Structures are given as C-alpha cells and as structure tokens.
Short mmCIF file of C-alpha atoms in Angstrom, two decimals:
data_model
loop_
_atom_site.label_atom_id
_atom_site.label_comp_id
_atom_site.label_asym_id
_atom_site.label_seq_id
_atom_site.Cartn_x
_atom_site.Cartn_y
_atom_site.Cartn_z
CA MET Z 1 238.14 71.80 -34.16
CA LEU Z 2 235.62 70.32 -31.98
CA GLU Z 3 235.51 72.10 -28.47
CA THR Z 4 234.23 70.32 -25.63
CA GLU Z 5 232.34 73.96 -23.98
CA ASN Z 6 230.34 73.98 -27.14
CA PHE Z 7 229.28 70.50 -26.87
CA SER Z 8 225.40 71.25 -25.82
CA PHE Z 9 225.24 73.11 -29.21
CA TYR Z 10 226.72 70.23 -31.06
CA LEU Z 11 224.02 67.89 -29.44
CA ALA Z 12 220.95 70.46 -29.79
CA ALA Z 13 221.86 71.03 -33.42
CA GLU Z 14 222.93 67.43 -34.21
CA ALA Z 15 225.90 69.12 -35.70
CA MET Z 16 229.90 69.60 -35.66
CA PRO Z 17 232.06 71.86 -37.52
CA ILE Z 18 234.08 70.71 -40.49
CA GLY Z 19 236.29 73.48 -41.56
CA ARG Z 20 236.38 77.02 -42.49
CA ALA Z 21 234.17 78.18 -45.03
CA LYS Z 22 235.94 79.03 -48.27
CA ASP Z 23 233.91 82.09 -48.97
CA ALA Z 24 233.57 83.43 -45.58
CA PRO Z 25 236.69 82.43 -43.49
CA LYS Z 26 235.22 83.60 -40.40
CA ARG Z 27 232.40 81.23 -40.58
CA MET Z 28 232.65 77.43 -40.21
CA ASP Z 29 230.96 74.60 -42.26
CA TYR Z 30 228.95 72.07 -40.30
CA ALA Z 31 228.21 68.69 -41.08
CA ALA Z 32 224.60 67.67 -39.43
CA CYS Z 33 222.09 64.83 -39.54
CA ASP Z 34 219.37 67.10 -40.78
CA PRO Z 35 220.89 70.52 -42.15
CA SER Z 36 217.37 72.49 -41.84
CA LEU Z 37 216.99 71.67 -38.30
CA ALA Z 38 220.47 72.44 -37.63
CA ALA Z 39 220.29 75.92 -39.62
CA ALA Z 40 217.29 76.56 -37.37
CA GLU Z 41 219.15 76.12 -33.99
CA MET Z 42 221.95 77.68 -35.17
CA LYS Z 43 219.87 80.77 -36.11
CA LYS Z 44 218.06 80.76 -32.53
CA ARG Z 45 221.52 80.64 -31.20
CA GLY Z 46 223.07 83.29 -33.23
CA VAL Z 47 225.61 80.95 -34.61
CA GLN Z 48 227.03 82.14 -38.44
CA HIS Z 49 227.94 79.50 -40.38
CA GLY Z 50 228.80 78.34 -44.18
CA ARG Z 51 227.71 75.28 -45.81
CA ILE Z 52 225.60 72.44 -43.88
CA VAL Z 53 225.99 68.86 -45.45
CA PRO Z 54 224.29 65.93 -44.56
CA ILE Z 55 225.73 63.12 -42.22
CA ASP Z 56 224.45 59.91 -40.93
CA ARG Z 57 224.02 60.02 -36.63
CA ALA Z 58 226.01 57.28 -36.08
CA SER Z 59 229.40 59.07 -37.63
CA LEU Z 60 228.39 62.24 -36.04
CA TYR Z 61 228.23 61.06 -32.56
CA GLN Z 62 231.18 59.01 -32.90
CA THR Z 63 233.29 61.64 -33.92
CA ILE Z 64 231.87 63.85 -31.13
CA GLU Z 65 232.66 61.06 -28.64
CA ARG Z 66 236.15 60.46 -29.93
CA HIS Z 67 237.30 64.03 -29.81
CA CYS Z 68 235.52 65.01 -26.61
CA ARG Z 69 235.65 61.97 -24.41
CA ALA Z 70 238.00 62.76 -21.90
CA SER Z 71 235.99 65.46 -20.42
CA LEU Z 72 232.57 63.89 -21.14
CA LEU Z 73 233.70 60.81 -19.26
CA SER Z 74 235.23 63.01 -16.23
CA ARG Z 75 231.77 64.53 -15.77
CA ALA Z 76 229.93 61.37 -16.09
CA VAL Z 77 231.84 59.93 -13.48
CA ARG Z 78 232.94 63.08 -11.47
CA GLY Z 79 230.23 65.42 -12.12
CA LEU Z 80 228.62 65.40 -8.89
CA ALA Z 81 231.55 64.37 -6.78
CA GLU Z 82 233.23 67.94 -7.99
CA GLU Z 83 230.18 70.22 -8.04
CA ASP Z 84 228.59 68.96 -4.98
CA PRO Z 85 231.00 66.66 -2.88
CA PRO Z 86 228.87 66.42 0.18
CA SER Z 87 226.25 64.84 -1.93
CA SER Z 88 228.14 62.07 -3.35
CA ALA Z 89 229.26 58.52 -1.86
CA ALA Z 90 232.84 59.14 -3.67
CA HIS Z 91 234.59 60.08 -0.40
CA LEU Z 92 232.58 58.58 2.43
CA PRO Z 93 234.21 58.43 5.58
CA VAL Z 94 234.10 54.48 5.74
CA ARG Z 95 236.83 54.31 8.00
CA LYS Z 96 235.52 56.47 10.74
CA ILE Z 97 232.05 54.81 10.34
CA PHE Z 98 233.70 51.46 10.63
CA GLY Z 99 235.63 52.53 13.72
CA GLY Z 100 232.62 53.83 15.47
CA ALA Z 101 230.89 50.45 14.76
CA MET Z 102 233.84 48.50 16.39
CA ILE Z 103 233.57 50.61 19.03
CA LEU Z 104 230.04 50.23 19.52
CA LEU Z 105 230.49 46.27 19.35
CA LEU Z 106 233.34 46.54 21.92
CA CYS Z 107 231.13 48.36 24.38
CA CYS Z 108 228.53 45.80 23.95
CA PHE Z 109 230.98 42.90 24.53
CA VAL Z 110 232.32 44.54 27.41
CA GLY Z 111 229.00 45.11 28.98
CA ALA Z 112 228.12 41.63 28.69
CA LEU Z 113 231.24 40.46 30.27
CA LEU Z 114 230.68 43.02 33.26
CA SER Z 115 226.86 42.18 33.59
CA PRO Z 116 225.49 39.29 31.39
CA LYS Z 117 221.76 39.57 32.73
CA THR Z 118 221.75 43.38 32.22
CA SER Z 119 223.20 42.95 28.83
CA PHE Z 120 221.08 40.57 27.64
CA ILE Z 121 217.56 42.20 28.85
CA PHE Z 122 218.84 45.62 27.17
CA LEU Z 123 219.84 43.77 23.95
CA ASN Z 124 216.56 41.71 23.86
CA LEU Z 125 214.29 44.80 24.89
CA ALA Z 126 216.26 47.23 21.84
CA ILE Z 127 215.80 43.87 19.41
CA GLY Z 128 212.23 43.82 19.92
CA THR Z 129 211.35 47.71 19.89
CA VAL Z 130 213.38 48.56 16.99
CA SER Z 131 211.74 45.47 15.06
CA LEU Z 132 208.22 46.42 16.23
CA LEU Z 133 208.64 49.72 15.53
CA GLY Z 134 210.09 49.26 12.11
CA ILE Z 135 207.40 47.14 11.08
CA LEU Z 136 204.55 49.24 12.18
CA PHE Z 137 205.92 52.35 10.54
CA ARG Z 138 206.13 51.10 7.35
CA GLN Z 139 202.90 48.55 7.69
CA GLY Z 140 201.05 51.44 9.28
CA LEU Z 141 201.74 53.71 6.22
CA VAL Z 142 200.17 50.97 3.84
CA LEU Z 143 197.57 50.53 6.11
CA TRP Z 144 196.84 54.09 6.22
CA SER Z 145 196.81 54.26 2.55
CA VAL Z 146 194.44 51.27 2.12
CA PHE Z 147 191.97 53.07 4.44
CA GLY Z 148 192.83 56.67 3.06
CA GLU Z 149 192.29 56.27 -0.49
CA LYS Z 150 191.42 59.62 -1.22
CA ARG Z 151 194.69 60.74 0.38
CA ARG Z 152 196.57 58.13 -1.33
CA ARG Z 153 194.97 59.42 -4.80
CA ARG Z 154 196.43 62.94 -3.90
CA GLY Z 155 200.17 61.34 -4.19
CA PHE Z 156 199.27 60.67 -8.27
CA ALA Z 157 199.70 62.95 -10.68
CA PRO Z 158 195.99 64.24 -11.46
CA PRO Z 159 194.27 63.10 -14.97
CA ALA Z 160 195.89 65.18 -17.76
CA PRO Z 161 194.37 65.38 -21.42
CA PRO Z 162 196.39 63.43 -23.58
CA LEU Z 163 198.66 65.75 -26.14
CA LYS Z 164 198.61 65.89 -29.71
CA ASP Z 165 202.01 64.61 -31.67
CA GLU Z 166 202.62 68.04 -32.67
CA ALA Z 167 202.97 68.96 -28.94
CA LEU Z 168 204.81 66.43 -27.57
CA PRO Z 169 208.17 67.08 -26.56
CA VAL Z 170 211.36 65.20 -27.67
CA TYR Z 171 211.72 62.40 -25.13
CA THR Z 172 214.94 60.25 -24.17
CA ILE Z 173 214.80 56.92 -22.82
CA LEU Z 174 218.43 55.56 -21.51
CA VAL Z 175 218.65 51.78 -21.47
CA PRO Z 176 221.88 50.71 -19.50
CA LEU Z 177 222.81 47.56 -20.50
CA PHE Z 178 225.41 45.28 -19.27
CA ARG Z 179 225.75 41.38 -19.88
CA GLU Z 180 222.17 41.29 -21.40
CA THR Z 181 222.34 39.22 -24.32
CA ARG Z 182 219.74 36.73 -23.03
CA VAL Z 183 217.13 39.33 -23.09
CA LEU Z 184 218.17 41.92 -25.42
CA PRO Z 185 215.81 40.60 -28.39
CA ASN Z 186 212.78 41.10 -25.94
CA LEU Z 187 213.89 44.67 -24.88
CA ILE Z 188 214.32 45.91 -28.34
CA ARG Z 189 210.65 44.49 -29.11
CA ALA Z 190 209.39 46.34 -26.07
CA LEU Z 191 211.30 49.40 -27.00
CA LYS Z 192 209.61 49.18 -30.59
CA ARG Z 193 206.28 48.68 -29.35
CA ILE Z 194 206.56 52.22 -27.70
CA ASP Z 195 203.77 54.80 -28.97
CA TYR Z 196 205.39 58.01 -29.37
CA PRO Z 197 206.43 59.97 -32.69
CA ARG Z 198 209.41 58.52 -34.17
CA HIS Z 199 211.21 61.86 -34.79
CA LYS Z 200 210.93 62.93 -31.40
CA LEU Z 201 212.07 59.63 -29.72
CA ASP Z 202 215.70 59.35 -28.48
CA ILE Z 203 216.46 56.11 -27.42
CA LYS Z 204 220.38 55.71 -25.85
CA LEU Z 205 221.54 52.08 -25.50
CA LEU Z 206 224.24 52.37 -23.17
CA LEU Z 207 226.88 49.47 -23.65
CA GLU Z 208 230.06 49.08 -21.37
CA GLU Z 209 233.12 49.20 -23.42
CA GLU Z 210 234.43 45.89 -21.93
CA ASP Z 211 231.10 44.22 -22.83
CA ALA Z 212 232.17 42.83 -26.26
CA GLU Z 213 229.36 40.08 -26.23
CA THR Z 214 226.50 42.78 -25.93
CA ILE Z 215 227.92 45.23 -28.16
CA GLN Z 216 228.08 42.54 -30.77
CA ALA Z 217 224.62 41.49 -30.12
CA VAL Z 218 222.96 45.17 -30.03
CA ARG Z 219 224.96 45.67 -33.46
CA GLY Z 220 223.39 42.78 -35.02
CA GLU Z 221 219.89 43.85 -34.05
CA ALA Z 222 217.86 45.86 -36.69
CA LEU Z 223 217.63 49.35 -35.16
CA ASP Z 224 215.98 52.27 -36.88
CA LYS Z 225 216.58 56.10 -36.26
CA ARG Z 226 215.34 56.14 -33.01
CA PHE Z 227 217.86 54.05 -31.61
CA HIS Z 228 221.33 55.49 -30.84
CA ILE Z 229 224.25 53.10 -29.40
CA LEU Z 230 226.67 54.87 -26.70
CA ILE Z 231 229.57 52.93 -25.46
CA VAL Z 232 230.21 53.85 -22.11
CA PRO Z 233 234.52 54.06 -21.49
CA SER Z 234 235.61 51.75 -18.71
CA HIS Z 235 236.55 54.51 -16.00
CA GLU Z 236 237.41 54.65 -12.09
CA VAL Z 237 233.61 52.69 -11.46
CA GLN Z 238 231.26 50.68 -13.48
CA THR Z 239 228.01 51.58 -12.14
CA LYS Z 240 224.31 52.07 -13.77
CA PRO Z 241 224.49 55.82 -12.74
CA LYS Z 242 227.70 56.41 -14.30
CA ALA Z 243 226.30 54.70 -17.46
CA CYS Z 244 223.09 56.71 -17.17
CA ASN Z 245 225.28 60.14 -16.74
CA TYR Z 246 227.31 59.21 -19.75
CA GLY Z 247 223.99 58.87 -21.77
CA LEU Z 248 222.39 62.34 -19.99
CA LEU Z 249 225.38 64.13 -21.47
CA PHE Z 250 224.07 62.74 -25.08
CA ALA Z 251 220.39 63.31 -24.27
CA ARG Z 252 218.25 65.17 -27.01
CA GLY Z 253 214.86 65.28 -25.13
CA ASP Z 254 213.33 67.73 -23.08
CA LEU Z 255 212.12 64.87 -20.74
CA ILE Z 256 213.98 61.71 -19.90
CA THR Z 257 213.36 58.32 -18.46
CA ILE Z 258 215.24 55.04 -17.72
CA TYR Z 259 214.34 51.41 -18.67
CA ASP Z 260 216.30 48.10 -17.28
CA ALA Z 261 216.90 45.33 -19.96
CA GLU Z 262 214.34 43.22 -18.91
CA ASP Z 263 211.46 45.89 -18.62
CA ILE Z 264 208.36 45.85 -20.78
CA PRO Z 265 206.78 49.38 -20.22
CA ASP Z 266 203.03 50.70 -20.83
CA PRO Z 267 203.32 51.29 -24.79
CA ARG Z 268 201.50 54.62 -24.05
CA GLN Z 269 203.73 55.18 -20.74
CA LEU Z 270 205.63 58.52 -22.41
CA ARG Z 271 202.71 59.80 -23.63
CA LYS Z 272 201.07 59.98 -20.50
CA ALA Z 273 204.12 61.12 -18.33
CA ALA Z 274 204.74 64.18 -21.27
CA ALA Z 275 200.91 65.08 -20.92
CA HIS Z 276 201.54 65.25 -17.05
CA PHE Z 277 204.25 67.19 -16.83
CA ARG Z 278 202.70 69.25 -19.19
CA HIS Z 279 199.84 70.23 -16.60
CA LEU Z 280 201.93 69.85 -13.36
CA PRO Z 281 203.56 72.83 -11.16
CA ALA Z 282 207.43 73.10 -12.51
CA ASP Z 283 208.57 71.79 -8.93
CA VAL Z 284 207.20 68.34 -9.46
CA VAL Z 285 210.38 67.09 -11.73
CA ALA Z 286 210.00 63.27 -11.49
CA LEU Z 287 207.21 60.78 -12.03
CA GLN Z 288 207.53 57.21 -10.69
CA ALA Z 289 205.35 54.26 -12.81
CA HIS Z 290 204.11 51.50 -11.04
CA LEU Z 291 206.43 48.14 -11.15
CA SER Z 292 205.24 44.68 -11.45
CA PHE Z 293 206.44 41.43 -12.47
CA PHE Z 294 205.82 39.22 -15.69
CA ASN Z 295 206.80 36.32 -13.64
CA GLY Z 296 205.27 37.55 -10.13
CA GLY Z 297 203.89 33.95 -9.75
CA ALA Z 298 206.61 31.53 -10.67
CA THR Z 299 208.03 30.71 -7.47
CA TRP Z 300 207.31 31.41 -3.43
CA LEU Z 301 210.12 33.89 -3.76
CA THR Z 302 208.76 35.77 -6.67
CA ARG Z 303 205.47 35.84 -5.17
CA GLN Z 304 206.77 37.55 -2.13
CA PHE Z 305 208.69 40.03 -4.23
CA ALA Z 306 205.54 40.68 -6.20
CA LEU Z 307 203.52 41.16 -3.03
CA GLU Z 308 206.29 43.49 -1.65
CA TYR Z 309 206.13 45.59 -4.86
CA LEU Z 310 202.79 45.80 -4.65
CA MET Z 311 202.54 47.53 -1.23
CA HIS Z 312 205.45 49.70 -2.35
CA PHE Z 313 204.47 51.04 -5.43
CA ARG Z 314 200.71 51.23 -5.34
CA PHE Z 315 200.19 52.18 -1.55
CA PHE Z 316 203.48 53.41 0.31
CA LEU Z 317 204.87 55.65 -2.45
CA PRO Z 318 201.78 57.47 -3.38
CA PHE Z 319 200.82 58.06 0.08
CA ALA Z 320 204.32 59.14 1.29
CA SER Z 321 203.89 61.62 -1.54
CA SER Z 322 200.30 62.94 -0.61
CA LEU Z 323 201.86 63.78 2.68
CA GLY Z 324 204.56 65.90 0.95
CA LEU Z 325 207.44 63.50 2.16
CA PRO Z 326 210.04 62.47 -0.12
CA ILE Z 327 209.99 59.35 -2.27
CA LEU Z 328 212.92 56.92 -2.98
CA LEU Z 329 212.35 56.32 -6.72
CA GLY Z 330 212.46 53.11 -8.26
CA GLY Z 331 215.37 52.11 -10.50
CA THR Z 332 213.73 51.83 -13.64
CA SER Z 333 210.37 53.81 -15.39
CA ASN Z 334 211.21 57.16 -13.23
CA HIS Z 335 210.52 60.19 -15.57
CA PHE Z 336 212.26 63.12 -15.20
CA ARG Z 337 212.39 67.08 -16.80
CA ILE Z 338 215.92 67.13 -17.80
CA GLU Z 339 216.81 70.74 -16.87
CA ALA Z 340 216.22 69.86 -13.30
CA LEU Z 341 218.20 66.67 -13.37
CA ARG Z 342 221.25 68.67 -15.00
CA ALA Z 343 221.01 71.24 -12.33
CA MET Z 344 221.48 68.60 -9.78
CA HIS Z 345 224.40 67.07 -11.92
CA GLY Z 346 222.63 64.15 -12.59
CA TRP Z 347 222.92 60.79 -10.76
CA ASP Z 348 225.84 59.83 -8.02
CA SER Z 349 228.27 57.50 -10.02
CA TYR Z 350 229.55 56.55 -6.84
CA ASN Z 351 226.03 55.20 -5.21
CA VAL Z 352 225.09 51.54 -6.05
CA THR Z 353 221.48 52.75 -5.42
CA GLU Z 354 221.00 55.55 -7.48
CA ASP Z 355 217.42 55.87 -7.63
CA ALA Z 356 216.95 56.13 -4.08
CA GLU Z 357 219.31 58.50 -3.44
CA LEU Z 358 218.49 60.89 -6.34
CA GLY Z 359 214.92 60.97 -4.61
CA LEU Z 360 216.70 61.90 -1.47
CA ARG Z 361 218.32 64.80 -3.43
CA LEU Z 362 215.24 65.80 -5.35
CA ALA Z 363 213.66 66.69 -1.64
CA ARG Z 364 216.40 68.43 -0.63
CA HIS Z 365 216.67 70.86 -3.53
CA GLY Z 366 212.82 71.86 -2.94
CA PHE Z 367 211.79 69.76 -5.91
CA ARG Z 368 208.75 67.21 -5.71
CA ALA Z 369 208.16 63.61 -7.29
CA ALA Z 370 204.71 62.19 -7.76
CA CYS Z 371 203.39 58.66 -8.93
CA PHE Z 372 201.50 58.31 -12.12
CA GLU Z 373 198.91 55.38 -13.36
CA SER Z 374 201.22 53.53 -15.88
CA GLU Z 375 202.89 50.25 -15.31
CA THR Z 376 206.24 48.56 -16.32
CA ARG Z 377 206.64 45.02 -15.94
CA GLU Z 378 209.98 43.32 -14.64
CA GLU Z 379 211.37 39.95 -13.91
CA ALA Z 380 210.92 39.10 -10.43
CA ASN Z 381 214.62 38.03 -9.21
CA GLY Z 382 213.76 34.26 -8.61
CA ALA Z 383 217.11 32.33 -7.63
CA LEU Z 384 218.07 33.00 -3.92
CA GLY Z 385 221.87 33.81 -4.28
CA SER Z 386 221.15 36.35 -7.20
CA TRP Z 387 218.07 37.77 -5.09
CA ILE Z 388 220.02 38.06 -1.78
CA ARG Z 389 223.10 39.83 -3.92
CA GLN Z 390 220.55 42.23 -5.44
CA ARG Z 391 218.85 43.10 -2.26
CA SER Z 392 222.29 43.62 -0.34
CA ARG Z 393 223.04 45.99 -3.12
CA TRP Z 394 219.81 48.20 -2.66
CA ILE Z 395 220.73 48.25 1.46
CA LYS Z 396 224.33 49.15 0.56
CA GLY Z 397 223.02 52.15 -1.34
CA TRP Z 398 220.24 53.15 1.02
CA MET Z 399 223.33 53.19 3.84
CA GLN Z 400 225.57 55.06 1.24
CA SER Z 401 222.59 57.95 0.59
CA TYR Z 402 222.14 58.11 4.31
CA ALA Z 403 225.73 58.64 5.09
CA SER Z 404 226.20 61.09 2.56
CA ALA Z 405 223.18 63.24 3.66
CA MET Z 406 224.39 63.02 7.51
CA ARG Z 407 227.73 64.47 6.82
CA GLN Z 408 226.08 67.71 6.88
CA PRO Z 409 222.35 67.31 8.15
CA ARG Z 410 221.37 70.47 8.00
CA ARG Z 411 222.26 70.79 4.13
CA GLY Z 412 221.90 67.14 3.52
CA LEU Z 413 218.46 66.57 4.69
CA PRO Z 414 215.14 68.18 3.71
CA VAL Z 415 214.04 71.31 5.51
CA SER Z 416 211.19 69.94 6.66
CA TRP Z 417 211.25 68.52 10.14
CA ALA Z 418 208.25 65.68 9.20
CA ALA Z 419 210.41 64.66 6.15
CA ARG Z 420 213.90 64.40 8.23
CA PHE Z 421 211.79 62.37 10.99
CA TYR Z 422 210.72 60.17 8.08
CA LEU Z 423 213.80 59.70 6.36
CA HIS Z 424 215.20 58.58 9.61
CA LEU Z 425 212.86 56.15 10.24
CA LEU Z 426 212.72 54.97 6.48
CA ILE Z 427 216.26 54.27 5.81
CA PRO Z 428 218.51 53.57 9.43
CA VAL Z 429 215.65 52.13 11.20
CA TYR Z 430 214.39 50.00 8.42
CA VAL Z 431 217.99 48.51 7.71
CA VAL Z 432 218.17 48.21 11.58
CA ASN Z 433 214.81 46.42 11.66
CA ILE Z 434 215.41 43.69 9.28
CA LEU Z 435 218.70 43.09 10.95
CA ALA Z 436 216.93 42.91 14.23
CA HIS Z 437 214.21 40.70 12.57
CA GLY Z 438 216.91 38.67 11.65
CA LEU Z 439 217.89 38.05 15.23
CA PHE Z 440 214.61 38.28 17.15
CA TRP Z 441 213.48 34.87 16.68
CA PRO Z 442 216.69 32.99 17.49
CA LEU Z 443 216.95 35.60 20.45
CA THR Z 444 213.21 34.43 21.37
CA ALA Z 445 213.83 30.45 21.02
CA PHE Z 446 217.06 30.92 23.18
CA LEU Z 447 215.02 32.85 26.00
CA TRP Z 448 212.06 30.10 25.71
CA VAL Z 449 214.82 27.28 26.36
CA LEU Z 450 216.48 29.30 29.18
CA GLU Z 451 212.84 30.17 30.98
CA VAL Z 452 212.09 26.65 30.64
CA HIS Z 453 215.50 25.38 32.48
CA VAL Z 454 215.67 28.27 35.09
CA GLY Z 455 212.25 29.70 35.16
CA ALA Z 456 213.53 33.24 36.23
CA SER Z 457 210.59 35.57 36.78
CA TRP Z 458 212.47 38.45 34.61
CA MET Z 459 212.72 35.68 31.72
CA GLY Z 460 208.78 34.82 31.74
CA SER Z 461 208.30 38.85 31.47
CA LEU Z 462 210.52 39.36 28.39
CA LEU Z 463 209.35 36.15 26.94
CA PHE Z 464 206.08 37.92 26.86
CA PHE Z 465 207.08 41.11 25.55
CA ASN Z 466 208.57 39.22 22.40
CA LEU Z 467 205.81 37.44 21.91
CA LEU Z 468 203.56 40.53 22.20
CA ALA Z 469 205.87 42.71 19.90
CA GLY Z 470 205.80 39.74 17.50
CA VAL Z 471 201.98 39.26 17.14
CA LEU Z 472 201.43 43.10 17.23
CA GLY Z 473 204.29 43.46 14.54
CA TYR Z 474 203.76 40.48 12.43
CA GLY Z 475 199.82 41.18 12.63
CA ALA Z 476 200.04 44.68 11.40
CA ALA Z 477 202.17 43.29 8.34
CA ILE Z 478 200.09 40.55 7.45
CA GLY Z 479 196.87 42.79 7.88
CA ALA Z 480 198.47 45.44 5.65
CA ALA Z 481 199.39 42.80 3.28
CA LEU Z 482 195.97 41.05 3.13
CA LEU Z 483 194.13 44.51 2.63
CA ALA Z 484 196.63 45.83 -0.21
CA SER Z 485 196.37 42.65 -2.09
CA GLY Z 486 192.52 42.48 -1.87
CA SER Z 487 191.93 45.95 -2.61
CA ARG Z 488 194.08 45.14 -6.03
CA GLY Z 489 191.91 41.72 -6.85
CA CYS Z 490 194.93 39.99 -6.84
CA VAL Z 491 195.57 36.55 -5.50
CA LEU Z 492 198.77 37.19 -3.35
CA TRP Z 493 196.80 37.61 -0.11
CA ARG Z 494 198.09 33.93 0.64
CA GLU Z 495 201.76 35.05 0.62
CA SER Z 496 201.12 37.52 3.41
CA PHE Z 497 201.22 34.63 5.98
CA SER Z 498 204.49 33.53 5.04
CA MET Z 499 206.15 36.90 4.67
CA PRO Z 500 208.05 36.93 7.94
CA PHE Z 501 210.19 34.04 6.46
CA TYR Z 502 210.97 36.41 3.53
CA TRP Z 503 211.99 39.04 6.15
CA ILE Z 504 214.49 36.45 7.22
CA LEU Z 505 216.23 36.60 3.93
CA SER Z 506 216.51 40.23 3.96
CA ALA Z 507 218.52 40.02 7.43
CA VAL Z 508 220.90 38.00 5.29
CA ALA Z 509 220.90 40.67 2.98
CA VAL Z 510 221.68 43.19 5.48
CA PHE Z 511 224.82 41.23 6.99
CA ARG Z 512 226.20 41.33 3.52
CA ALA Z 513 225.39 44.84 2.68
CA PHE Z 514 227.33 45.97 6.17
CA TRP Z 515 230.16 43.72 4.89
CA GLN Z 516 230.47 45.36 1.54
CA PHE Z 517 229.74 48.82 2.70
CA PHE Z 518 233.08 48.57 4.69
CA ARG Z 519 235.06 46.17 2.18
CA ASP Z 520 233.85 47.45 -1.50
CA PRO Z 521 231.30 50.35 -0.95
CA HIS Z 522 231.27 51.05 -4.92
CA TYR Z 523 231.28 47.69 -6.24
CA TRP Z 524 227.89 47.13 -8.22
CA ASP Z 525 226.69 43.59 -7.66
CA LYS Z 526 224.88 42.85 -11.17
CA THR Z 527 221.74 41.34 -11.34
CA GLU Z 528 221.45 38.56 -13.82
CA HIS Z 529 218.08 38.55 -16.10
CA GLY Z 530 216.66 36.40 -18.58
CA PHE Z 531 216.06 33.35 -16.54
CA ALA Z 532 212.41 33.65 -16.37
#
C-alpha cells in the first residue's frame, strides 16, 4: 500500500495510507501524527482522502521504513554515486593513482643511482620549497586576516534581526552516533537545552544497526517528541555521510544541521542561523559556526589542537569566504538550506571527510558558504594514537575529494581561476607540505653532518637554503599564531613556539593516510569520545 515514489508526501504530511475508504473506494484512509496538519498538507497537494486517524510518530516511521527500506537505503548509499558519478569517491581510479605513484618513486630511485649528488640537491630543494610555500600560503592568509579585519568580517553573515517563533522554519538536526554510550547523556542534555520552538524542532538520532549497545542506551533515555530515532541499516559502507544521507531522507525541516556526539552547541545557534538565512541571498546555502574545545587546555596536544581550530575557524575560513573562495566546511555545526542540499544529492557516502568534499561541491554548483557568530564546543582528541587516526582520515578524505574533482577538472572544480588555484594550494600542496615537513628536518640534519665531515661548498649552500626556509616558514607560522591568539585574548600564544613539533605528528598521519587511500579508501576510522 505504501509506494516509495510517494515517500516525500508521507514525510511532509507525516501520514501514510492504511486502506480504502468504505464510503468512497477511490479515496484512501490515512494514519497521521497530527490529523489536522496532515489534512492541510493533503489539501495543499490536492490529495483526496477519507478518514485520518491518529498514530504515534514512532509507529508511523517504523512502518514507512519497513516498507520502503530497500529503496531508501539505495538512495542513502548510492544517491550521489548514481546521479553524479564523477563527484563521488565510490569508484576512484585508485590502481591508476597507485601505479603513477610507483612510477614516480621508481624514477626517483633510478635518478639517485645514476646521479646521487644531483638527485639529493633536487630532492632537498623540492622539499624545502614545497614546505615553505605551503606554510606561507596558509599562515599568510591568517596573517592577512588578522591585519585585514574589515575584509575578514565580510566572510561572516551580516547581523540579522531575530525572528519571532511563528516566523521560524522547521529545523532538522542530524546526530550520527556510533559507539557513543559514554557521551550520550551529555549529548541529550545539550540537545534539550537548544532554544527553539519544540514543535518546529526535528532531531534525528542516527544509530547504526549493528551498534546494539548505543541503541539500547538511547532507548533508555527520556526523549520527548522532538527526538526521532532512526536505525541506519548495515550495507556496503559504514560512514558518517551515509548515516546523514539516511537521515536527510526523513528530514522534515526547511533548514538542517549536523551535530556530533560530543558537541555542546550554543543553545541559540539555530535561531541565529535561521535569521541569517532569512536575510542572506539565495545562493548562500551553507553557514559554518565556530568550533572550539571544552578540554582545549588539558594537554599539550589538545592545546595545539585548540590553537589550530582558533586559526582555522576564526581567521582562515572567514577570510577565504570574504575573498569569494570555497571553504571546506567543518564536520559539525554546518547549517544548510535543505532544498539545495537535496538538489546536490546530499553527502558522498564513500568520502571519509564528507564536510570538506561538500564544501568543494557547493562551490562547483555555484553556491556560497559563509561563517556566522555562534560557537559549538567539542572534545579535543587528546590521545596520540586516536589523534593520528583521526587526522589521517581527514587527510585521506581530502585526497579523495581532490582526486574526484581532478577526474574531470573543468567540471569538477569551480569556474573561477582564483578558486581553482586556491584549491590546488589548499589540498595537494597542503598534504605534500605536511609530508615534506616530516622529511625536512631529518634531511637538514643529515646535510649538516655531511657538511661538517665533507665540507663541500654545495652542501653549505643547501644548508643555508634549508635554514633560511625554516626561519621564514616557522617565523610566519609562529607570528600568525601569536597574532591570532593575541587578538582573541587567549593564552594559547605559548603553544605557538612548539607548533612545528605538532606538524611532525601530522606528517605521520599523512603517511598513514596514503597507505589507507590505496589499501582501504572507504574505511571510516572511528574517533573515540568521552575521555575528557
């Protein structure tokens, strides 16, 4: 009786057919969560109906899920891959990329055998130049942002008067959860504190089918009518974007956002985003809130993480937005106009850094994203092994996004040459820069030992070049960090001087990301929460 093609109608009316009307066989009787609202939706759509009987929301959705499961799951997993294959990481030419990398390494090896001196000089100059350019690019934008305050402010959504409750749209919150029992009570408390009309709030808790422990814990929580539990079926891949796509199918809101399990958002964040969207041009379809950490001062690693987030979300992203450049969204607290999100077929279920990938795709479709003044606090990853796994997943996702875009560069990248140049610097040069940084100091130390024992003039020149690149690069990075932290009145300036050691850890994550990109490109490395 339920037809998949009518799924959007069932969702909008929160109703489903239950049989033929006795007094009018051509009409259907319906069960609905709110009969009066369902009748209004049916009238708007011109749907003729018989009786409308009440049903609780959980039973309604369970029935719809059961009857439409196969079709919904296919749309959630393969929607983008089927509708826009070049944009998806589902079928990346991994073997060809691996073959190209092996050929490059073989050429380097042969060159080293034929001419060790020339190869060493070339390798040193290449690593030093890439490392310097990568640092100057990112830190240069941060410095420009610090000094160009007026320009940076243009990257933020302009102030908007608050909307009255009756003018607020329905807002959907997607909360993907997997093995999150430790943080679940705090999460539910944070979501319940959100200041938004209850009847206009649609919170989807997205639980993985195989995660029985979290499912049991969620069902043990005292949830009100704002909450809706969705069980995401196990199929093909198990990633956060797949879960979000499944939730997107059931979303009732005009606006939608994502929160992670450990998030503590500003209670008025939805009101602020809704007001901004009301007054922004239609092509601005995404808003990014600031991300920070509630345990940012716990350890050296979390303080470095906090400094990185401060520079990224408070300076780098808004300044890039003010220049009309694409911004790679954060993984949480990004808000969307749901129609635009659905028009782009949601997230890529095969990409493990779905936020950055979506930011790139927004720009390609001619949409814009902006930042806005609201903050969500997260749990900084303070365990070294977990931090490396998380960072390697992010880098692997950036590699997936760039590889997808470069399959058809004219179609896969933004039209603007400035945006294209920016993305080439932002993703491949940034990844190679981190890798180069991990090799830079060992290479410099080896060169110094050679210079001491051999003393050839070319060694001294190379050593001077390395030291100059190091001073310029680290000087720019430390200066940017000092100015950024000082302008926000925070005490993280002390961490600026040890930031290069933090980059060495990132280099370890890059090596791991390369390995996983070729070995298991769609594997989602789960970040553990609840240890703060």
